[in-house]
Coordinates of C-alpha atoms in Angstrom, one line a residue:
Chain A
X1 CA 45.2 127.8 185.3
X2 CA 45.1 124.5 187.5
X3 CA 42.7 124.8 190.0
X4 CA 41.4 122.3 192.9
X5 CA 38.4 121.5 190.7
X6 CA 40.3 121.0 188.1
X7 CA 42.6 118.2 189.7
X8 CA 39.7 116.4 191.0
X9 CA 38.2 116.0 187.9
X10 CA 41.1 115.1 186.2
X11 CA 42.1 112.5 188.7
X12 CA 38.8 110.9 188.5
X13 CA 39.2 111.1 184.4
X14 CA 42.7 109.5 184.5
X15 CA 41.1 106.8 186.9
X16 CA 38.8 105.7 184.5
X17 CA 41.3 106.1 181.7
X18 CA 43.2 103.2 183.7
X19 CA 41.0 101.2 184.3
X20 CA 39.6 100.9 181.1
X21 CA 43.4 100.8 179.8
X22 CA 44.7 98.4 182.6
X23 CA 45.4 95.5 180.5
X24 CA 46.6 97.2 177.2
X25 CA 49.1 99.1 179.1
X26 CA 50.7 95.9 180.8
X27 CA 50.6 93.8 177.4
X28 CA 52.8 96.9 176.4
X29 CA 55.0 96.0 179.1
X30 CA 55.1 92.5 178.3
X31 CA 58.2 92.5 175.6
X32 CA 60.0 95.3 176.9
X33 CA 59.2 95.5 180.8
X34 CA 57.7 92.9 182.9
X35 CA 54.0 92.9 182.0
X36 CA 52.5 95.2 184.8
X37 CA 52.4 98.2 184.4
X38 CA 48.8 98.1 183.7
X39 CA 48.0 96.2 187.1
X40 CA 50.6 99.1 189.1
X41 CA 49.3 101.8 187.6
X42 CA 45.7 100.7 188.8
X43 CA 46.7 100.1 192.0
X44 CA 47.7 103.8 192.3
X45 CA 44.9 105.5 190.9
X46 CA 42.6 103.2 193.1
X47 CA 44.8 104.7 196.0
X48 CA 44.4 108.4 194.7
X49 CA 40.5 108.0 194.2
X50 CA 40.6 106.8 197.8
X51 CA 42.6 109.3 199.5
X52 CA 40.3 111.9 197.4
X53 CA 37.4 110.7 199.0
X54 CA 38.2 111.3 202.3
X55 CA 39.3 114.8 202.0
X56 CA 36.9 117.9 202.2
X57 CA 37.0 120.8 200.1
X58 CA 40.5 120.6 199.4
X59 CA 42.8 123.2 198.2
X60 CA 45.3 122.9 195.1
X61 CA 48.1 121.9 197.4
X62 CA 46.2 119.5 199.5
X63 CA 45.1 117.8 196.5
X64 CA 47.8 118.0 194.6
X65 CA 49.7 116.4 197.7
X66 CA 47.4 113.8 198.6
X67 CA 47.6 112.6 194.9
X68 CA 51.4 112.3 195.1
X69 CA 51.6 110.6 198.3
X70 CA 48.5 108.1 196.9
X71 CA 50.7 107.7 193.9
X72 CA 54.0 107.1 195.9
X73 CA 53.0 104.5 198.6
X74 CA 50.5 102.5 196.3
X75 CA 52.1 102.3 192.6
X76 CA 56.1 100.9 193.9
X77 CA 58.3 100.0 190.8
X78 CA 59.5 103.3 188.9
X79 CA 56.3 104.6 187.9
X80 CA 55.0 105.4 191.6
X81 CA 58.4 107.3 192.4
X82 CA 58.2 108.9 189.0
X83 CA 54.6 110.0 189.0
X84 CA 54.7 110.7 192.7
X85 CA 57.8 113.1 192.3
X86 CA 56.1 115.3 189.6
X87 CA 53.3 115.4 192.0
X88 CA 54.9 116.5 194.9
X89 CA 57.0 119.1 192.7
X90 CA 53.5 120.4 191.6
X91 CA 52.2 120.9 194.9
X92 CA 55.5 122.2 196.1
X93 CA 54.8 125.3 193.8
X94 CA 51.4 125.3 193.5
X95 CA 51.4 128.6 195.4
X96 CA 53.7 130.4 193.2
X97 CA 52.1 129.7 190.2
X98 CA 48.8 127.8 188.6
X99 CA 50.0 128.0 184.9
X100 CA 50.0 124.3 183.4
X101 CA 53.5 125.2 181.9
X102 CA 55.2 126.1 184.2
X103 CA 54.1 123.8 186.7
X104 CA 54.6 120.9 184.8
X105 CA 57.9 122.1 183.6
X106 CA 58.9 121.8 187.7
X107 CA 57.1 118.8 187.7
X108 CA 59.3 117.2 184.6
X109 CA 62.2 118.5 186.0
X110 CA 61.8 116.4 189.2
X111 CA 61.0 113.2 187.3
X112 CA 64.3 114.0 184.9
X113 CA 66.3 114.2 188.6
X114 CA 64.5 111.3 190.4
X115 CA 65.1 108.9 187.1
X116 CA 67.9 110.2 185.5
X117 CA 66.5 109.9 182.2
X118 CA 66.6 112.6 179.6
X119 CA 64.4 113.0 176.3
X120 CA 65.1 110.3 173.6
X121 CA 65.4 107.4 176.2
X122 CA 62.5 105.7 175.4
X123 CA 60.6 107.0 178.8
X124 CA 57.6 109.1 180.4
X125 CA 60.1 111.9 179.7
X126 CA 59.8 111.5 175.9
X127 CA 56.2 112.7 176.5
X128 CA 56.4 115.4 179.3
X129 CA 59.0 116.9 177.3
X130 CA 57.1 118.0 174.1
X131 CA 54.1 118.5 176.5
X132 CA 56.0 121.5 178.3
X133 CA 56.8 123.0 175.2
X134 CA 53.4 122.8 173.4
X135 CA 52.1 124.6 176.8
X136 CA 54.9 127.3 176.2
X137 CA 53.4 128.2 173.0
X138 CA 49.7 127.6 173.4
X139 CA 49.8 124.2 171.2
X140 CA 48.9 121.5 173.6
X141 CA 46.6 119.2 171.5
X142 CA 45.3 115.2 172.1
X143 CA 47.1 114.9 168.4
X144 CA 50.2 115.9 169.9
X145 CA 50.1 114.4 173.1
X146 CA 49.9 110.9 171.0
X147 CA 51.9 111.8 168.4
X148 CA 54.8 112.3 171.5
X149 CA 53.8 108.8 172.9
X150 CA 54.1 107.5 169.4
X151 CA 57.0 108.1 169.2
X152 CA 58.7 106.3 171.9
X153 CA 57.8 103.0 169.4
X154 CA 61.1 104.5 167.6
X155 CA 63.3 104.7 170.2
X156 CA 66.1 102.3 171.8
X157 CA 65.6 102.4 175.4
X158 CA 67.9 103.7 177.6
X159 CA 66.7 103.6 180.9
X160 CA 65.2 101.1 182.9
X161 CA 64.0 97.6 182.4
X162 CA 63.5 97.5 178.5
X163 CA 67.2 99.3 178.5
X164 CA 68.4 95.5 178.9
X165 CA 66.8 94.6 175.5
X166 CA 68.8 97.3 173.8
X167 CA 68.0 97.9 169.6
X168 CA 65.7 94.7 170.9
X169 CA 63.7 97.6 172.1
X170 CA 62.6 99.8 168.9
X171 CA 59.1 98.5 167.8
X172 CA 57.5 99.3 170.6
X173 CA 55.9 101.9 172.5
X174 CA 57.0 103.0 175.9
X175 CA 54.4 102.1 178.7
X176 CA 55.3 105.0 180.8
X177 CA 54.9 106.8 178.0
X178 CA 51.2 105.9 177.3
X179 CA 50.2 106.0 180.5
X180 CA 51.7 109.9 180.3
X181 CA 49.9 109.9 177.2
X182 CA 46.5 109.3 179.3
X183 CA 47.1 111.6 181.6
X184 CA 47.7 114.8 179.7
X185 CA 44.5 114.1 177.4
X186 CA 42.4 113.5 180.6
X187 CA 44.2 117.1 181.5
X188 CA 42.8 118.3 178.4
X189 CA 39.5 116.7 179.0
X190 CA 39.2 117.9 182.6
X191 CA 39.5 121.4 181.5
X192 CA 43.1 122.3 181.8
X193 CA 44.1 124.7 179.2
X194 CA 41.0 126.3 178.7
Chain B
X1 CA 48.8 79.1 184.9
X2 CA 48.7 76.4 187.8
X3 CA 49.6 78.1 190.9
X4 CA 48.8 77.2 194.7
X5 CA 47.1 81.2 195.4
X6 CA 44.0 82.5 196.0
X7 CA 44.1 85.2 194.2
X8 CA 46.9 86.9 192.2
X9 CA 46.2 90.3 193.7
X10 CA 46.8 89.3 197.3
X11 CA 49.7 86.8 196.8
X12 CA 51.9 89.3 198.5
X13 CA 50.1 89.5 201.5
X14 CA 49.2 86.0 202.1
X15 CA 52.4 85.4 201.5
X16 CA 54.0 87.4 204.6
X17 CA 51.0 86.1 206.6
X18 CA 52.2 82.3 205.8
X19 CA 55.8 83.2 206.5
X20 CA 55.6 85.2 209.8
X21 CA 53.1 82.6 211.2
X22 CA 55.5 79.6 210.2
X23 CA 58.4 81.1 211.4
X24 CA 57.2 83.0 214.9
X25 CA 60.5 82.2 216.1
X26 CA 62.4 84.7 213.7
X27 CA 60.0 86.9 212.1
X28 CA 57.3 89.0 212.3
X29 CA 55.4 91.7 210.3
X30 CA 55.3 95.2 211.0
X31 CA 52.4 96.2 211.6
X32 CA 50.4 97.8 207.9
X33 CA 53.2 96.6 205.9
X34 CA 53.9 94.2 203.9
X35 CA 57.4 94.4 206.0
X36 CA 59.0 91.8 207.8
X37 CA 61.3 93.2 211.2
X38 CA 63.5 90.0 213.9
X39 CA 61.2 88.8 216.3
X40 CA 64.4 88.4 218.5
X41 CA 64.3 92.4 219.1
X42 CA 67.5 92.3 221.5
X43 CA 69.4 91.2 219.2
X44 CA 69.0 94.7 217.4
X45 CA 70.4 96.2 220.6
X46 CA 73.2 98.9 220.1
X47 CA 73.7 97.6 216.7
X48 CA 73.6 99.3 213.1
X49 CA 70.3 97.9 211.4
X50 CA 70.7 96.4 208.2
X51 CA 67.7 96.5 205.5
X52 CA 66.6 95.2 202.8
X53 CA 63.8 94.6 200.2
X54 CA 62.8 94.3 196.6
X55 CA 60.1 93.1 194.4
X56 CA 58.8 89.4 195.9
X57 CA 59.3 86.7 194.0
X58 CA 62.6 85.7 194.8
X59 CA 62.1 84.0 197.7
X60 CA 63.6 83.1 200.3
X61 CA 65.2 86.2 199.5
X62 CA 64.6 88.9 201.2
X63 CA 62.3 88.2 204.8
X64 CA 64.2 84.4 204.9
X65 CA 67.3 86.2 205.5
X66 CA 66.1 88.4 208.5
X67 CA 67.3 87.2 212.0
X68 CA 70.3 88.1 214.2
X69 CA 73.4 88.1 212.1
X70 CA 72.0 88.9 208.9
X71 CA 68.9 91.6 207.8
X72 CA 67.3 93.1 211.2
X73 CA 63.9 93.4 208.3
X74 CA 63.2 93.1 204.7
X75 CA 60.3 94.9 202.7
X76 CA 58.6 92.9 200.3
X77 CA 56.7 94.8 197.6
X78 CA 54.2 93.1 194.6
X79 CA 55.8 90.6 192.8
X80 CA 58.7 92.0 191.0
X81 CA 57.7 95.6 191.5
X82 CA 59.9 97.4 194.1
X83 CA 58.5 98.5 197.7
X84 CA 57.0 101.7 198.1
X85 CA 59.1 104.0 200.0
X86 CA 56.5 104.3 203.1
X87 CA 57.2 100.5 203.5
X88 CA 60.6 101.2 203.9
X89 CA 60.8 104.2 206.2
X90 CA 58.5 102.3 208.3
X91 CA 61.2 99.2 208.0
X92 CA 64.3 101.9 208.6
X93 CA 62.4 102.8 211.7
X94 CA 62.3 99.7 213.3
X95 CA 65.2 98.9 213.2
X96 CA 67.2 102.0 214.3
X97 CA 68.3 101.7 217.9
X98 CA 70.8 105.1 217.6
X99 CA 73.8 103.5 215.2
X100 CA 71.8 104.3 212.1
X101 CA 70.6 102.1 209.2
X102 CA 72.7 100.7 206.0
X103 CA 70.3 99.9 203.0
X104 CA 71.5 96.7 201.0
X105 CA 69.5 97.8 197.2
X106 CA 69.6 95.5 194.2
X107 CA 70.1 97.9 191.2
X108 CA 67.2 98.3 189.3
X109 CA 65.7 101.5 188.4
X110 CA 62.5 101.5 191.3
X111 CA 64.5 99.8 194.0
X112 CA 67.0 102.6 193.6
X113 CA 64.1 105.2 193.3
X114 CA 62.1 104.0 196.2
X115 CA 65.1 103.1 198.4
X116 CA 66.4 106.6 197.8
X117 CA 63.0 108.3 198.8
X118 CA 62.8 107.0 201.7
X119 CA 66.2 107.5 202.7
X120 CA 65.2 111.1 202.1
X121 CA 62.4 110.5 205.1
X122 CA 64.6 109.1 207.4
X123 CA 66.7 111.8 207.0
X124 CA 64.2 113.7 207.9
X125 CA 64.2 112.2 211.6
X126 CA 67.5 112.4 211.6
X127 CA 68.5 109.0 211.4
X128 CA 71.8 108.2 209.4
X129 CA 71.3 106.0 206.9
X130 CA 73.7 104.3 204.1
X131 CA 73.6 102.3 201.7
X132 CA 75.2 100.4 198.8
X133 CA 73.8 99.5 195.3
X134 CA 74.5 95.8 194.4
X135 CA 74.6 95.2 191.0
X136 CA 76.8 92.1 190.7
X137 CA 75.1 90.6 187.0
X138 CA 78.4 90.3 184.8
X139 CA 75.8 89.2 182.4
X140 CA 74.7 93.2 181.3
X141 CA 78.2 93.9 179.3
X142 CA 76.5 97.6 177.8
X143 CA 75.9 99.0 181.6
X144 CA 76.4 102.6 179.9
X145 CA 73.1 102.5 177.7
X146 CA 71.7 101.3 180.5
X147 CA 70.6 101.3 184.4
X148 CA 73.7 99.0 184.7
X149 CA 74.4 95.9 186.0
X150 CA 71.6 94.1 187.8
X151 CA 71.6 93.1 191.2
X152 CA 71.1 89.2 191.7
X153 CA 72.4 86.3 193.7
X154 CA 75.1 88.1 194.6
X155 CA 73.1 90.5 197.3
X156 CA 72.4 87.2 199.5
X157 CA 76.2 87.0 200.0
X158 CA 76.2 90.5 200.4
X159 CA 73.8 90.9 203.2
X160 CA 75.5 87.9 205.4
X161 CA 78.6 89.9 205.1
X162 CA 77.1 93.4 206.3
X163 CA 74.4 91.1 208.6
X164 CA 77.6 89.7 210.4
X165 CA 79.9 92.8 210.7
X166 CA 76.8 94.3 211.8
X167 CA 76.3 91.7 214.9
X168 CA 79.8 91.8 215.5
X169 CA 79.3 95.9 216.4
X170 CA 81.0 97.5 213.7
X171 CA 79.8 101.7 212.5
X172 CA 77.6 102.2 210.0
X173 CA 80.8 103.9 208.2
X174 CA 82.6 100.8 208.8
X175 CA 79.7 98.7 207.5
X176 CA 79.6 100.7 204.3
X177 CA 83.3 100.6 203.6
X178 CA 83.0 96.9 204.1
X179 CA 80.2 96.8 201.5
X180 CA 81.7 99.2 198.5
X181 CA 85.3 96.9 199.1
X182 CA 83.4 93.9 198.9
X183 CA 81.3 94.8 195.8
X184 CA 83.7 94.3 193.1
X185 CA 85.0 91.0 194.5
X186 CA 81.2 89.4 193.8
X187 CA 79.9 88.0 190.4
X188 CA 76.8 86.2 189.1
X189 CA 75.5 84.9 185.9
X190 CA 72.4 83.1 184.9
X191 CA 71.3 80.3 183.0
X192 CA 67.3 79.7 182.3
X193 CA 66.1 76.7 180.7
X194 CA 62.4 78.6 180.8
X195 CA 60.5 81.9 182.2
X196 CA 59.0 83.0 185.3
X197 CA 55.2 83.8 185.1
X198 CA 54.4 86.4 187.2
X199 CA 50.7 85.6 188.8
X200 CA 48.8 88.7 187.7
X201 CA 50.4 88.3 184.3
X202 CA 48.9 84.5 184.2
X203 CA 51.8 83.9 181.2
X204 CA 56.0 83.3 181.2
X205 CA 58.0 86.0 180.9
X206 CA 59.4 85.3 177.6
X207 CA 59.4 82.1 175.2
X208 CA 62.2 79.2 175.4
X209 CA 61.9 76.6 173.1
X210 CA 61.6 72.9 174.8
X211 CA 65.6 72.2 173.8
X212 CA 66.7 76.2 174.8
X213 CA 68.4 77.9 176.8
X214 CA 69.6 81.5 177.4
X215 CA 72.5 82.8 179.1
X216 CA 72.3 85.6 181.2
X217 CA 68.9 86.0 181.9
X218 CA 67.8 88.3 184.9
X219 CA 66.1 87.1 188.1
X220 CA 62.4 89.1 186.5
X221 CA 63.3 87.4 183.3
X222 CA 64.9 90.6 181.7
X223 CA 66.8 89.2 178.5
X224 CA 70.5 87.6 178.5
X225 CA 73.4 87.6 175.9
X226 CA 73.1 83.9 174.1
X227 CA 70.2 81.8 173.2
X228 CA 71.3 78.0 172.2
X229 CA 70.3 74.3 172.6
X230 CA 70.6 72.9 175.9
X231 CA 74.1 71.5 176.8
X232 CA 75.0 69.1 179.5
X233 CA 75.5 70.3 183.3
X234 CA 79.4 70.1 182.4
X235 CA 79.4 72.3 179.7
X236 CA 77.4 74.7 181.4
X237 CA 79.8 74.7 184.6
X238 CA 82.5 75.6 181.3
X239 CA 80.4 78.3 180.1
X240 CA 79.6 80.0 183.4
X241 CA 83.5 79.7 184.8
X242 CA 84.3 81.0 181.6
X243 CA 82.4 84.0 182.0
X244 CA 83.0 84.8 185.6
X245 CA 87.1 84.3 184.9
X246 CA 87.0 87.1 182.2
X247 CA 85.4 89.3 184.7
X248 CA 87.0 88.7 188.2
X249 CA 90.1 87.2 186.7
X250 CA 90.4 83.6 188.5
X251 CA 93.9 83.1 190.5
X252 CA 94.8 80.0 192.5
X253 CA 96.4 81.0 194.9
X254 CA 92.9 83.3 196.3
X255 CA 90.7 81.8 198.1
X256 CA 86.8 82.0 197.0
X257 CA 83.3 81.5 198.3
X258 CA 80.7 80.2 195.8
X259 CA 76.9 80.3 195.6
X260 CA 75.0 78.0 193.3
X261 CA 72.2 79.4 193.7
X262 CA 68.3 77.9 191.9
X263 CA 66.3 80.0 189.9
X264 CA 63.2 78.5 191.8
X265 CA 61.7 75.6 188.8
X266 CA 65.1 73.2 189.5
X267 CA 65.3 71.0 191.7
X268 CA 68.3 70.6 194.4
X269 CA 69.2 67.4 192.4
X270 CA 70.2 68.9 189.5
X271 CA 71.8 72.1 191.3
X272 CA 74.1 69.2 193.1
X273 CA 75.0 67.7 189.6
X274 CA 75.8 71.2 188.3
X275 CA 78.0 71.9 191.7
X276 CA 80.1 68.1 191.0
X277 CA 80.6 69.9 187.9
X278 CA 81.0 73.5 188.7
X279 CA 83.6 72.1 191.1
X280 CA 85.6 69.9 188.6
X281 CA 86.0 72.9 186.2
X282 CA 87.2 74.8 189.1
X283 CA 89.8 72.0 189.9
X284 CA 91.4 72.4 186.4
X285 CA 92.0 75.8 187.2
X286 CA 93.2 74.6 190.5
X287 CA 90.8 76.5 192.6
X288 CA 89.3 74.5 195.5
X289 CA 86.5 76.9 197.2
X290 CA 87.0 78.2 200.7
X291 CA 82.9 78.3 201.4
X292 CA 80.2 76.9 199.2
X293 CA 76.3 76.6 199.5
X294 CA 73.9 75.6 197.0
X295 CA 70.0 75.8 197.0
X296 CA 67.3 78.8 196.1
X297 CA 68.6 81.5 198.2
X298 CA 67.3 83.9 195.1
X299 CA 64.7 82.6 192.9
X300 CA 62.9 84.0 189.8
X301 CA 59.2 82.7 191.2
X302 CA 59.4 79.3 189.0
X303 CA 62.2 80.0 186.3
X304 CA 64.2 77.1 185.7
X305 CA 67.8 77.8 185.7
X306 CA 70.4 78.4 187.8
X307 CA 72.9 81.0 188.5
X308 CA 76.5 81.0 189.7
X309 CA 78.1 83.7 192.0
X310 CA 82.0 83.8 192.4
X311 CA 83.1 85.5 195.1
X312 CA 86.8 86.6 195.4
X313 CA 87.4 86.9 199.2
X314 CA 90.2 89.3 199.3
X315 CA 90.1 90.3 203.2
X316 CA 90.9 87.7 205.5
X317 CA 87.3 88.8 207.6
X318 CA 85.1 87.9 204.4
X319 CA 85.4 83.8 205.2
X320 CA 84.7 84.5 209.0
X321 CA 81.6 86.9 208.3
X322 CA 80.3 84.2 205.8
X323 CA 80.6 81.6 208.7
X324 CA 79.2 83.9 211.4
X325 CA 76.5 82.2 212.7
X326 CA 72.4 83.5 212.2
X327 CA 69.3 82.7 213.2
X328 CA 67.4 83.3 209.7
X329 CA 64.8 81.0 208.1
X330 CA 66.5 80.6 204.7
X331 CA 70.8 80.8 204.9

């Protein structure tokens, strides 16, 4: 069950997972992207910890909006639409349901529309994807949250920048797909599927 | 990295501040965004507002080309990261007087993405918006295992033509039938000689050797199709007519405009040798150009190169909307 609490916590979890990670992820940007996805990323969660602050005992859906709108005006590039969109999907439904599958299966639906990317195209999506699924059957682990990520280093990208660099692109890992990575283990850590 | 900034993080800001305080006389910011609108409001008056925006670092492009005539305001977001789509609701609102608002986006992934959201918002307030998706880089040949064909140099020629067909009163339905007939008709490819360093990167892009080049390159330094020693300004003009022929298929008897357009590291020297030379490999395939400029109209912060955008002008209008007269920092 995601809860308020359980948002808030994470949030401030995957904050500190960013900072910390800031650089690494945009040195994973550097061959294949443009070498920020580090700085963008931080830039969001610095807006999400901010807009936390300000609100009051918050329920899921005011939470769970305020991070997607934090998300979407502060991050730009893909990754703010992307992570904004599965956001705003989760808080959408939020009412309907609390169960980490199901919500995040809306939410990966939206970033599938909003990018147009499906699973094997080197994205975020090659990590939300096996996340759902895990959730379906009770698996969710950190080992396969990382192993998912992993295995973006594989894969010939397909969608956005790194797309350019074609078979150029195998060797290394996805940045969206680390910083997805991040997320779901500070999920995990926060209490999620529990 | 030896860069005149104060800081990397607030390069983008600064920035705006330098350029709206310069240029009072055209510009000014909207207010909490990092958004430039026409300071010559008027001018909007009864007229379809034309936007647009993308990652900074390519300037003048986008807030030089904002004044009556051209774009009514241009949204700037961090250097080579699109705009949030906030930014550019805020930017759709200030220039909507009634007609609605056309959207000139370069095609990359976020643009499209943030472009598109905000569309959504406007929407929402019920003001009709369109847009068109310029992706005029001939350079990307495998556009289906990819986001396509980038949007580059191209999009400056692109938002004279709307900016002036805008000024002249035409719809916004007129506007975007002008801009999907136009599209086709434009092409651009690249040569760098070295990478753009983004400032809160601190380091280029990618590594040329001192005696390469690449062909193709993007305008955030995504990768081209050939990497080979440097050639002389004439062969280069070869190469590049070369390409743009097989693409837009080069005929006499059209008339053309053409942009030589630098990357943002070379200097108006050697873009005028290149054009002598650009122009003498045109000659041989007896094409004398109908409209030409040359200087940075779309830089790659301080990539050296240059790029080279053939436009085939089709409908008779194209010339007189590329001659329209604007009030704009940077055309």
């Amino acid at each position: 069950m995601i809860t308020a609490e359980i948002v808030d916590k994470w949030m401030k979890l995957f904050y500190s997972k960013i900072s910390e990670q800031k650089a690494y992820l945009s040195e994973l940007d550097t061959p294949i992207g443009d070498g920020d996805h580090g700085n963008n990323m931080m830039r969001g969660m610095q807006g999400v910890e901010d807009s936390l602050d300000k609100l009051s005992d918050p329920d899921l859906k005011t939470i769970l909006k305020t991070v997607a709108m934090a998300l979407i005006s502060k991050v730009g590039g893909a990754a703010g639409p992307l992570y904004g969109t599965a956001f705003l999907e989760m808080a959408k439904n939020c009412e309907k349901t609390q169960a980490p599958a199901e919500l995040f299966k809306l939410a990966l639906e939206g970033i599938k529309k909003r990018g147009g990317a499906t699973t094997g195209d080197k994205t975020m999506v090659d990590v939300w994807a096996p996340v759902v699924t895990s959730l379906e059957t009770d698996s969710l682990s950190v080992e396969k949250i990382k192993e998912a990520a992993d295995g973006t280093k594989d894969l010939v990208a397909k969608k956005g920048r790194a797309s350019y660099l074609g078979e150029r692109s195998v060797g290394h890992l996805d940045p969206g797909a680390v910083s997805s990575q991040y997320l779901f283990e500070c999920f995990i850590e926060a209490g999620g599927i529990r | 990295m030896k860069k005149i900034i104060n800081s990397p993080g607030d390069v983008v800001p600064e920035m705006i501040d330098g350029l709206v305080r310069a240029y009072p006389q055209y510009v000014e910011r909207i207010p909490e965004t990092e958004a430039v609108v026409r300071s010559n409001k008027s001018s909007m008056d009864g007229k379809v507002g034309i936007v647009s925006g993308g990652g900074s670092g390519h300037e003048p492009a986008h807030p030089g080309f904002v004044g009556k005539g051209m774009l009514s305001a241009a949204v700037a977001g961090q250097v080579f990261t699109s705009p949030t789509p906030d930014q550019i609701y805020e930017a759709i609102k200030a220039v909507n007087t009634g007609k609605g608002v056309f959207l000139v986006i370069k095609n990359y992934s976020g643009d499209v993405m943030n472009f598109d959201m905000a569309s959504d918002m406007a929407e929402l307030d019920d003001i009709p918006v369109k847009s068109i998706i310029v992706d005029d880089d001939i350079a990307v040949e495998n556009s289906l295992y990819t986001q396509g064909r980038r949007g580059v140099a191209g999009t400056v020629l692109m938002h004279k033509l709307v900016g002036a067909a805008a000024d002249q009163g035409a719809s916004l339905e007129e506007i975007e039938k002008l801009a999907n007939k136009a599209l086709p008709h434009i092409g651009t490819i690249a040569v760098a000689l070295s990478a753009a360093t983004v400032p809160e990167v601190g380091k280029p892009g990618f590594e040329l050797a001192d005696d390469e080049i690449e062909y193709g390159v993007g305008i955030h330094s995504e990768p081209g199709y050939r990497r080979e020693k440097i050639k002389t300004s004439h062969e280069l003009a070869g190469e590049l007519v070369s390409k743009i022929d097989s693409e837009l298929k080069l005929d006499a008897t059209h008339r053309y405009a053409i942009l030589v357009n630098g990357m943002g590291a070379t200097p108006l020297m050697e873009q005028y040798v290149f054009s002598h030379d650009l122009l003498d490999e045109l000659a041989t395939r007896k094409i004398k150009p109908a409209f030409m400029k040359v200087g940075n109209y779309m830089t790659s912060i301080d990539m050296a190169g240059i790029s080279l955008t053939i436009f085939d002008l089709i409908d008779e209008k194209w010339l007189d909307y590329l001659n329209y007269p604007v009030e704009t920092i940077a055309w």
